[in-house]
mmCIF file of C-alpha atoms in Angstrom:
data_model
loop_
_atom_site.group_PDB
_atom_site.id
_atom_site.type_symbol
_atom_site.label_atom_id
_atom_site.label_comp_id
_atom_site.label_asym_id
_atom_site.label_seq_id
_atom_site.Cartn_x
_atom_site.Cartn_y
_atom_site.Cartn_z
ATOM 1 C CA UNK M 1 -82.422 43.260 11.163
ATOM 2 C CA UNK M 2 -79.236 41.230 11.917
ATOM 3 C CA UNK M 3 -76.546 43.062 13.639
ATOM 4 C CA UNK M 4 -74.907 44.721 10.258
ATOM 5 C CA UNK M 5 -73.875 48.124 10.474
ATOM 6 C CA UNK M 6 -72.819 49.444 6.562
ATOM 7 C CA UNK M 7 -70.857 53.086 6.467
ATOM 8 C CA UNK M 8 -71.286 55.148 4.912
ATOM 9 C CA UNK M 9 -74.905 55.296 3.978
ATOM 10 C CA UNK M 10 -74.301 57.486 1.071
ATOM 11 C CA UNK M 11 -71.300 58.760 -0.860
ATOM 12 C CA UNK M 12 -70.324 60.717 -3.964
ATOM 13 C CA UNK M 13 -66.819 61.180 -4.591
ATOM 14 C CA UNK M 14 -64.307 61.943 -7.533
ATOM 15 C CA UNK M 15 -63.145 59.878 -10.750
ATOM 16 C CA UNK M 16 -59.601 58.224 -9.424
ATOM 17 C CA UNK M 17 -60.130 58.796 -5.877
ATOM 18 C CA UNK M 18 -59.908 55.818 -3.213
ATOM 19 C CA UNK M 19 -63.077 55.218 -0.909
ATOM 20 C CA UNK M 20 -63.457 52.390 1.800
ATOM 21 C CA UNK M 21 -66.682 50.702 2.762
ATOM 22 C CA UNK M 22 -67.021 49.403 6.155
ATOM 23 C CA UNK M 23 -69.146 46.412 7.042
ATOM 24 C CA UNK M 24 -69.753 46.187 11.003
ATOM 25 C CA UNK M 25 -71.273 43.124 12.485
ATOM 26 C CA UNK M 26 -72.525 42.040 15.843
ATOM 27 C CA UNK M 27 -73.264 38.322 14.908
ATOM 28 C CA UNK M 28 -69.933 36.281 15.077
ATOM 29 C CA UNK M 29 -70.553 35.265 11.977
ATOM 30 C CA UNK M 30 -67.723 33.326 10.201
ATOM 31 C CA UNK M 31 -68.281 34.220 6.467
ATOM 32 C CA UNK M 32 -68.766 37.945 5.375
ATOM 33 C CA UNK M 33 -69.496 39.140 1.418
ATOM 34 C CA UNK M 34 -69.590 42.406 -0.152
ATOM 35 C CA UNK M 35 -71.987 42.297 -3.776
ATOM 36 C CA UNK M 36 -72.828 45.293 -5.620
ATOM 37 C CA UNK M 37 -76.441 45.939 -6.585
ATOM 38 C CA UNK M 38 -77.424 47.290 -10.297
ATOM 39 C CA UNK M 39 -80.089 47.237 -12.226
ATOM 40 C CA UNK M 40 -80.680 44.183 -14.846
ATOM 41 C CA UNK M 41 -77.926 42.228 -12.831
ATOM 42 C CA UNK M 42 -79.283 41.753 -9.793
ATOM 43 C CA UNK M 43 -76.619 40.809 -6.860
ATOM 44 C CA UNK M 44 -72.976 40.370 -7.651
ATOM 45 C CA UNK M 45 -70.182 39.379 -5.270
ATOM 46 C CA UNK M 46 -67.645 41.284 -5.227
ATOM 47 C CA UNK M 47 -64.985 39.897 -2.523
ATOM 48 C CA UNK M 48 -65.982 37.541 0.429
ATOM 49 C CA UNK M 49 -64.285 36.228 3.918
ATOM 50 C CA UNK M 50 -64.288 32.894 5.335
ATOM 51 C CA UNK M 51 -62.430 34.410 8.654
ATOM 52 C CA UNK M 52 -60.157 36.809 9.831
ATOM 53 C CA UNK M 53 -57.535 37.744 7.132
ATOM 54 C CA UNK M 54 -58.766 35.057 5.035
ATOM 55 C CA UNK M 55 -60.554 36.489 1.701
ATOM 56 C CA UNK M 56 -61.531 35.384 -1.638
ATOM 57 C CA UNK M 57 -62.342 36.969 -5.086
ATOM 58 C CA UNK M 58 -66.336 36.813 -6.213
ATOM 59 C CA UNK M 59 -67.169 37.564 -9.841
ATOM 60 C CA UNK M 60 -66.906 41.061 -9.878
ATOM 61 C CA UNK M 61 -63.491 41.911 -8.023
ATOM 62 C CA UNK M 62 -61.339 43.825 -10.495
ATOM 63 C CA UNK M 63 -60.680 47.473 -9.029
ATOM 64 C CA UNK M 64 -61.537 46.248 -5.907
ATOM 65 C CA UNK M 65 -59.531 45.274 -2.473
ATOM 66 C CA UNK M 66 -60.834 43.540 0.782
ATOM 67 C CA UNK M 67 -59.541 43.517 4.283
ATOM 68 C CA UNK M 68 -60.525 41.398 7.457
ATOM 69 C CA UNK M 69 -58.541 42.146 10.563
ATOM 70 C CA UNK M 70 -60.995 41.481 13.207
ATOM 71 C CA UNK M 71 -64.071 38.935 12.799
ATOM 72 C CA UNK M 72 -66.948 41.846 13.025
ATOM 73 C CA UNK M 73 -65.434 44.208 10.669
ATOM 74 C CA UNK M 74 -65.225 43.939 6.767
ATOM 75 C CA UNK M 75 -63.580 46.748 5.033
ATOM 76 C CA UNK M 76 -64.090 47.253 0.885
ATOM 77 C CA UNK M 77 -61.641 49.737 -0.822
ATOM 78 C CA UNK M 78 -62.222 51.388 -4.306
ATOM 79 C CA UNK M 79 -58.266 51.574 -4.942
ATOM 80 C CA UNK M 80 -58.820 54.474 -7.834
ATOM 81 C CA UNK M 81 -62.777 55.172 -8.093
ATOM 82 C CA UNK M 82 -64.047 54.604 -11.448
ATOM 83 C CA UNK M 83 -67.922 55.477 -12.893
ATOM 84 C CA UNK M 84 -68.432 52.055 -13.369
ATOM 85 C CA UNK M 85 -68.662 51.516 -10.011
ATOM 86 C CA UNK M 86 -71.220 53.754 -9.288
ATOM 87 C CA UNK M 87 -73.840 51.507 -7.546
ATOM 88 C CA UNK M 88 -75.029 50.133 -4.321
ATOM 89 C CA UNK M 89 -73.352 47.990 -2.228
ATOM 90 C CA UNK M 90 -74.142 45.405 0.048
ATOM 91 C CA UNK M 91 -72.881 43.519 2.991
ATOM 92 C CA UNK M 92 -74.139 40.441 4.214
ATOM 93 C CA UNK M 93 -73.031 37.616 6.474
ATOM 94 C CA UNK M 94 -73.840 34.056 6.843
ATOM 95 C CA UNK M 95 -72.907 30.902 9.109
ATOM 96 C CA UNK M 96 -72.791 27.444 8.234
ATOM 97 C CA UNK M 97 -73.652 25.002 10.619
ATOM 98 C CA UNK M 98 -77.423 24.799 10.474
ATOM 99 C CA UNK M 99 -79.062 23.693 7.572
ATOM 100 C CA UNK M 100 -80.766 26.146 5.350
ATOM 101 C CA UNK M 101 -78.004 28.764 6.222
ATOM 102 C CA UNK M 102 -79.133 32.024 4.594
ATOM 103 C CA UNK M 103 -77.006 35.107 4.370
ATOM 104 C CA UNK M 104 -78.071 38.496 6.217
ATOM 105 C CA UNK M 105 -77.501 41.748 4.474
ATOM 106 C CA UNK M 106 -77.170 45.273 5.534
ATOM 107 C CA UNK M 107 -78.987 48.685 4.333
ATOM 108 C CA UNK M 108 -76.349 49.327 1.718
ATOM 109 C CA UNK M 109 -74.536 51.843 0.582
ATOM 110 C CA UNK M 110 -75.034 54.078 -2.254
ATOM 111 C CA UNK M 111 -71.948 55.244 -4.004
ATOM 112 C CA UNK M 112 -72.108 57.623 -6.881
ATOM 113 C CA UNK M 113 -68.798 58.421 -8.429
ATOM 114 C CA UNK M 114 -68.473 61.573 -10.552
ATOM 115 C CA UNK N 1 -74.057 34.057 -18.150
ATOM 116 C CA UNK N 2 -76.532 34.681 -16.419
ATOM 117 C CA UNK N 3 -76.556 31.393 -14.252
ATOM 118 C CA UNK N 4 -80.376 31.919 -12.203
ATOM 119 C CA UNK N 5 -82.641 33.127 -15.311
ATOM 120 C CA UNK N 6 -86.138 35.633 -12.955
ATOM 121 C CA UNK N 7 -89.001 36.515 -14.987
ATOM 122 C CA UNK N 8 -90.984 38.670 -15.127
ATOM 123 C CA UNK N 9 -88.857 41.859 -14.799
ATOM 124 C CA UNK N 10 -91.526 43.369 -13.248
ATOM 125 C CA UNK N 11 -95.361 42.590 -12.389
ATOM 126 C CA UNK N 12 -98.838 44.766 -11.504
ATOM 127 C CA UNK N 13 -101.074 42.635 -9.503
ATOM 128 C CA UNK N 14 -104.595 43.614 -8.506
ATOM 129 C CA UNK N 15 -105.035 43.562 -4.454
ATOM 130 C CA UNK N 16 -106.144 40.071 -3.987
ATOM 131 C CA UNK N 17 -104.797 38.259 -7.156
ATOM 132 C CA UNK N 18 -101.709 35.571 -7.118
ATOM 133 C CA UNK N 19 -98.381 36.974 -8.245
ATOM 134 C CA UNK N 20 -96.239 34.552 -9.769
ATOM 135 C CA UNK N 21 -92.130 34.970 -9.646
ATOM 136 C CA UNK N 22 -90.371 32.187 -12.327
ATOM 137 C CA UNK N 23 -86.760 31.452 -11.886
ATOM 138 C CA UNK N 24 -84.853 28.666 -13.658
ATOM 139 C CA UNK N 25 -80.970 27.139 -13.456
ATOM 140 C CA UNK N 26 -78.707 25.420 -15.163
ATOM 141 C CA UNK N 27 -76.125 24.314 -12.087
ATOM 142 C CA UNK N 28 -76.710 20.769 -10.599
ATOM 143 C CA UNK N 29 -74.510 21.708 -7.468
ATOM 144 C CA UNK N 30 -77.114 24.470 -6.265
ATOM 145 C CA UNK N 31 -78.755 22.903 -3.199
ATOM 146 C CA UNK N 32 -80.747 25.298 -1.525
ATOM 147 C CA UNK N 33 -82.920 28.078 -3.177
ATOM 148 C CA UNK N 34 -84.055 31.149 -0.944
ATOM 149 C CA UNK N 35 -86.021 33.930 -2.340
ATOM 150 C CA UNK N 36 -85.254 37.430 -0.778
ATOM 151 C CA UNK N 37 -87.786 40.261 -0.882
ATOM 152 C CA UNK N 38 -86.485 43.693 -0.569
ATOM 153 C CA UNK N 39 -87.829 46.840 0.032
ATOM 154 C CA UNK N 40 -86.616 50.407 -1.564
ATOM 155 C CA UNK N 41 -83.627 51.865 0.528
ATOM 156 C CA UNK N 42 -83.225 48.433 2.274
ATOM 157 C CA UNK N 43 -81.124 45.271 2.054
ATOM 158 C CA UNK N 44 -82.412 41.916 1.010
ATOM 159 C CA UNK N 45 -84.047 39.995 3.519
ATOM 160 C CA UNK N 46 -84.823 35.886 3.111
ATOM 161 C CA UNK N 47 -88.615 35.694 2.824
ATOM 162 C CA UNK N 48 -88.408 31.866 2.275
ATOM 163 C CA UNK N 49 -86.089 29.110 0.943
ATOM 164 C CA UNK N 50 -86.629 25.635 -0.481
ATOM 165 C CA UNK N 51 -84.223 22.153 -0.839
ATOM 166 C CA UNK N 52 -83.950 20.531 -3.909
ATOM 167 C CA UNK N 53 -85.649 17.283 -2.503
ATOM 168 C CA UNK N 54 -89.056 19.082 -1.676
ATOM 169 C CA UNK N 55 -91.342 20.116 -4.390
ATOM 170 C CA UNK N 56 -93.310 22.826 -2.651
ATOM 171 C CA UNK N 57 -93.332 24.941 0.525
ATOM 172 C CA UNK N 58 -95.725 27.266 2.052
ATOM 173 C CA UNK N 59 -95.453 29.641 4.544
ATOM 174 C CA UNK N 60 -98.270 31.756 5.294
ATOM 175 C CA UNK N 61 -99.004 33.542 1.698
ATOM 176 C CA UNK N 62 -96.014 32.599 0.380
ATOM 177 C CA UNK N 63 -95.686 29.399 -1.573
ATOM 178 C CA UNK N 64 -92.023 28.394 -3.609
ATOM 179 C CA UNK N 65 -92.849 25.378 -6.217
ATOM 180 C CA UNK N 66 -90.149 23.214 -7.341
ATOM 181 C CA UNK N 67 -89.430 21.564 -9.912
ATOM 182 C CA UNK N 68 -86.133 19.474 -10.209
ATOM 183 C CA UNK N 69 -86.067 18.068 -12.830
ATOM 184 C CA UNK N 70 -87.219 20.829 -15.472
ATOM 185 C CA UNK N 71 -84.684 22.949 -13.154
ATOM 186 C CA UNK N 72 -87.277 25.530 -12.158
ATOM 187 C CA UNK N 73 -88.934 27.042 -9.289
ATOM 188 C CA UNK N 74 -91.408 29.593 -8.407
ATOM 189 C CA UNK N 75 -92.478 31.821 -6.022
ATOM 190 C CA UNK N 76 -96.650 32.060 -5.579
ATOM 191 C CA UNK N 77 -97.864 35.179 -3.172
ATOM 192 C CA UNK N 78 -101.360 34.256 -2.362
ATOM 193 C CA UNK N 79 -104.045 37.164 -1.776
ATOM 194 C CA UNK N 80 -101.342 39.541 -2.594
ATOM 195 C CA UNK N 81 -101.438 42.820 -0.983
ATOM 196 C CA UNK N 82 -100.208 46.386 -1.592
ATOM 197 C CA UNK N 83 -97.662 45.972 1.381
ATOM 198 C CA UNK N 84 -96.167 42.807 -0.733
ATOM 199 C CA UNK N 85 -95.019 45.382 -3.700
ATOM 200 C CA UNK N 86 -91.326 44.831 -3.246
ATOM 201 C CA UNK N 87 -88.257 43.526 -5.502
ATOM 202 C CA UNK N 88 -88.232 39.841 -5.377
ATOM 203 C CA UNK N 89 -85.172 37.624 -5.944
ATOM 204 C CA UNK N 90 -84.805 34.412 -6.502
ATOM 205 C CA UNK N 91 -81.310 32.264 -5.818
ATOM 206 C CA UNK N 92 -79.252 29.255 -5.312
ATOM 207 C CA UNK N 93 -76.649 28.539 -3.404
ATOM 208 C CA UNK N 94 -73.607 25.973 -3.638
ATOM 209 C CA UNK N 95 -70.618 25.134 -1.145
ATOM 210 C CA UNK N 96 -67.309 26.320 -2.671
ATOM 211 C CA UNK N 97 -65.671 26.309 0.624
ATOM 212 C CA UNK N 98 -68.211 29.575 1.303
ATOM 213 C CA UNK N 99 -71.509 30.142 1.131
ATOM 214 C CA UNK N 100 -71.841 30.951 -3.091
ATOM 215 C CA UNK N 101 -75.173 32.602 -3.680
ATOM 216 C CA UNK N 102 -76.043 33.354 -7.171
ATOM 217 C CA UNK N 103 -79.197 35.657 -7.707
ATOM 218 C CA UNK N 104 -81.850 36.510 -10.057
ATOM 219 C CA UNK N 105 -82.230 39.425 -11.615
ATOM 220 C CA UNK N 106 -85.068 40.322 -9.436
ATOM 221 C CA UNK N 107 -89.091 41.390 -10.231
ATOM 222 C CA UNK N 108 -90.184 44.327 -9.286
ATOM 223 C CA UNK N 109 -93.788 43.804 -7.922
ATOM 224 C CA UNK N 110 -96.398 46.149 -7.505
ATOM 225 C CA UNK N 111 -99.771 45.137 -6.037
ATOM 226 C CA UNK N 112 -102.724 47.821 -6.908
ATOM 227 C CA UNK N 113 -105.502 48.387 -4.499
#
């Protein structure tokens, strides 16, 4: 596997609490993306990074935040934790500059919210 | 809208057989298609990727067949084997000043002995 370290691995936690995501990475890889996983919809982005405090909204951002202070770390925060976000969630990194760039994803984490 | 349309949902194969993966788009600006396989409890990894300008690849047991201009492709595991059962997913990416995957659903394959 790439360098990408996701934490937690697991995590259940209350209706209208907050809960950060980290994203670790080893690579020096520019661009950084966080997608959620469900069933019947495949991958989703939820927030992505082209550098260090520089991040974008993906499809699925509402109730969702993103921070970037250091190029190996990506940090996702569930402001107010909701049960629709209940799912896994993904990191993944990729670097342009080579043709064929692909992106390289964690293990996930699997968030239940009760 | 579900912009990369993966069927089957999911697929039994008999140990040996071909398993066939069918994906199809509807965005022109896509220009590179990589198929990830992943694996209960893990992340997606690339398995193998194709460019618009080449109608087939191969690598090893793994063959993606494209077609441009019916805006489909296909992913063809050859001699398929138990260790292949896996999620498959299909995608295409575009340049929107970052690397904009889109994804398939995914098919759940299961090869039988």
């Amino acid at each position: 596997d790439a360098g990408i370290t996701q934490s937690p691995r697991h995590k259940v936690t209350e209706t209208g609490t907050p809960v950060t995501l980290r994203c670790h990475q080893t690579e020096n890889h520019r661009y950084m993306y966080w997608y959620r996983q469900d069933p019947g919809h495949g991958l989703r982005l939820i927030h992505y990074s082209y550098g260090v405090k520089d991040t974008d909204k993906g499809e699925v951002s509402d109730g969702y935040s993103v921070s970037r202070s250091k190029t190996e770390d990506f940090l996702l925060t569930l402001e107010s934790a909701t049960s629709s976000q209940t799912s896994v969630y993904f990191c993944a990194i990729s670097d342009r500059g080579t043709a064929g760039t692909e992106a390289f994803f964690g293990q996930g984490t699997r968030l239940t919210v009760v | 809208q579900q912009q990369v349309k993966q069927s089957p949902q999911s697929l039994i194969v008999q140990k040996g057989g071909i398993s066939i993966i069918n994906c199809a788009y509807e965005n022109t600006a896509f220009d590179y298609f990589p198929w990830y396989q992943q694996f209960p409890g893990k992340g997606p990894a690339l398995l193998i990727a194709i460019r618009p300008d080449v109608s087939e690849k191969k690598e090893g047991r793994f063959t993606i067949s494209f077609n441009k201009s019916a805006k489909q492709f296909s992913l063809h595991i050859m001699d398929s084997q138990p260790g292949d059962s896996a999620t498959y997913f299909c995608a295409a990416r575009e340049w929107e000043g970052y690397q904009k995957v889109t994804f398939g659903t995914g098919t759940k394959l299961q090869v039988i002995p």
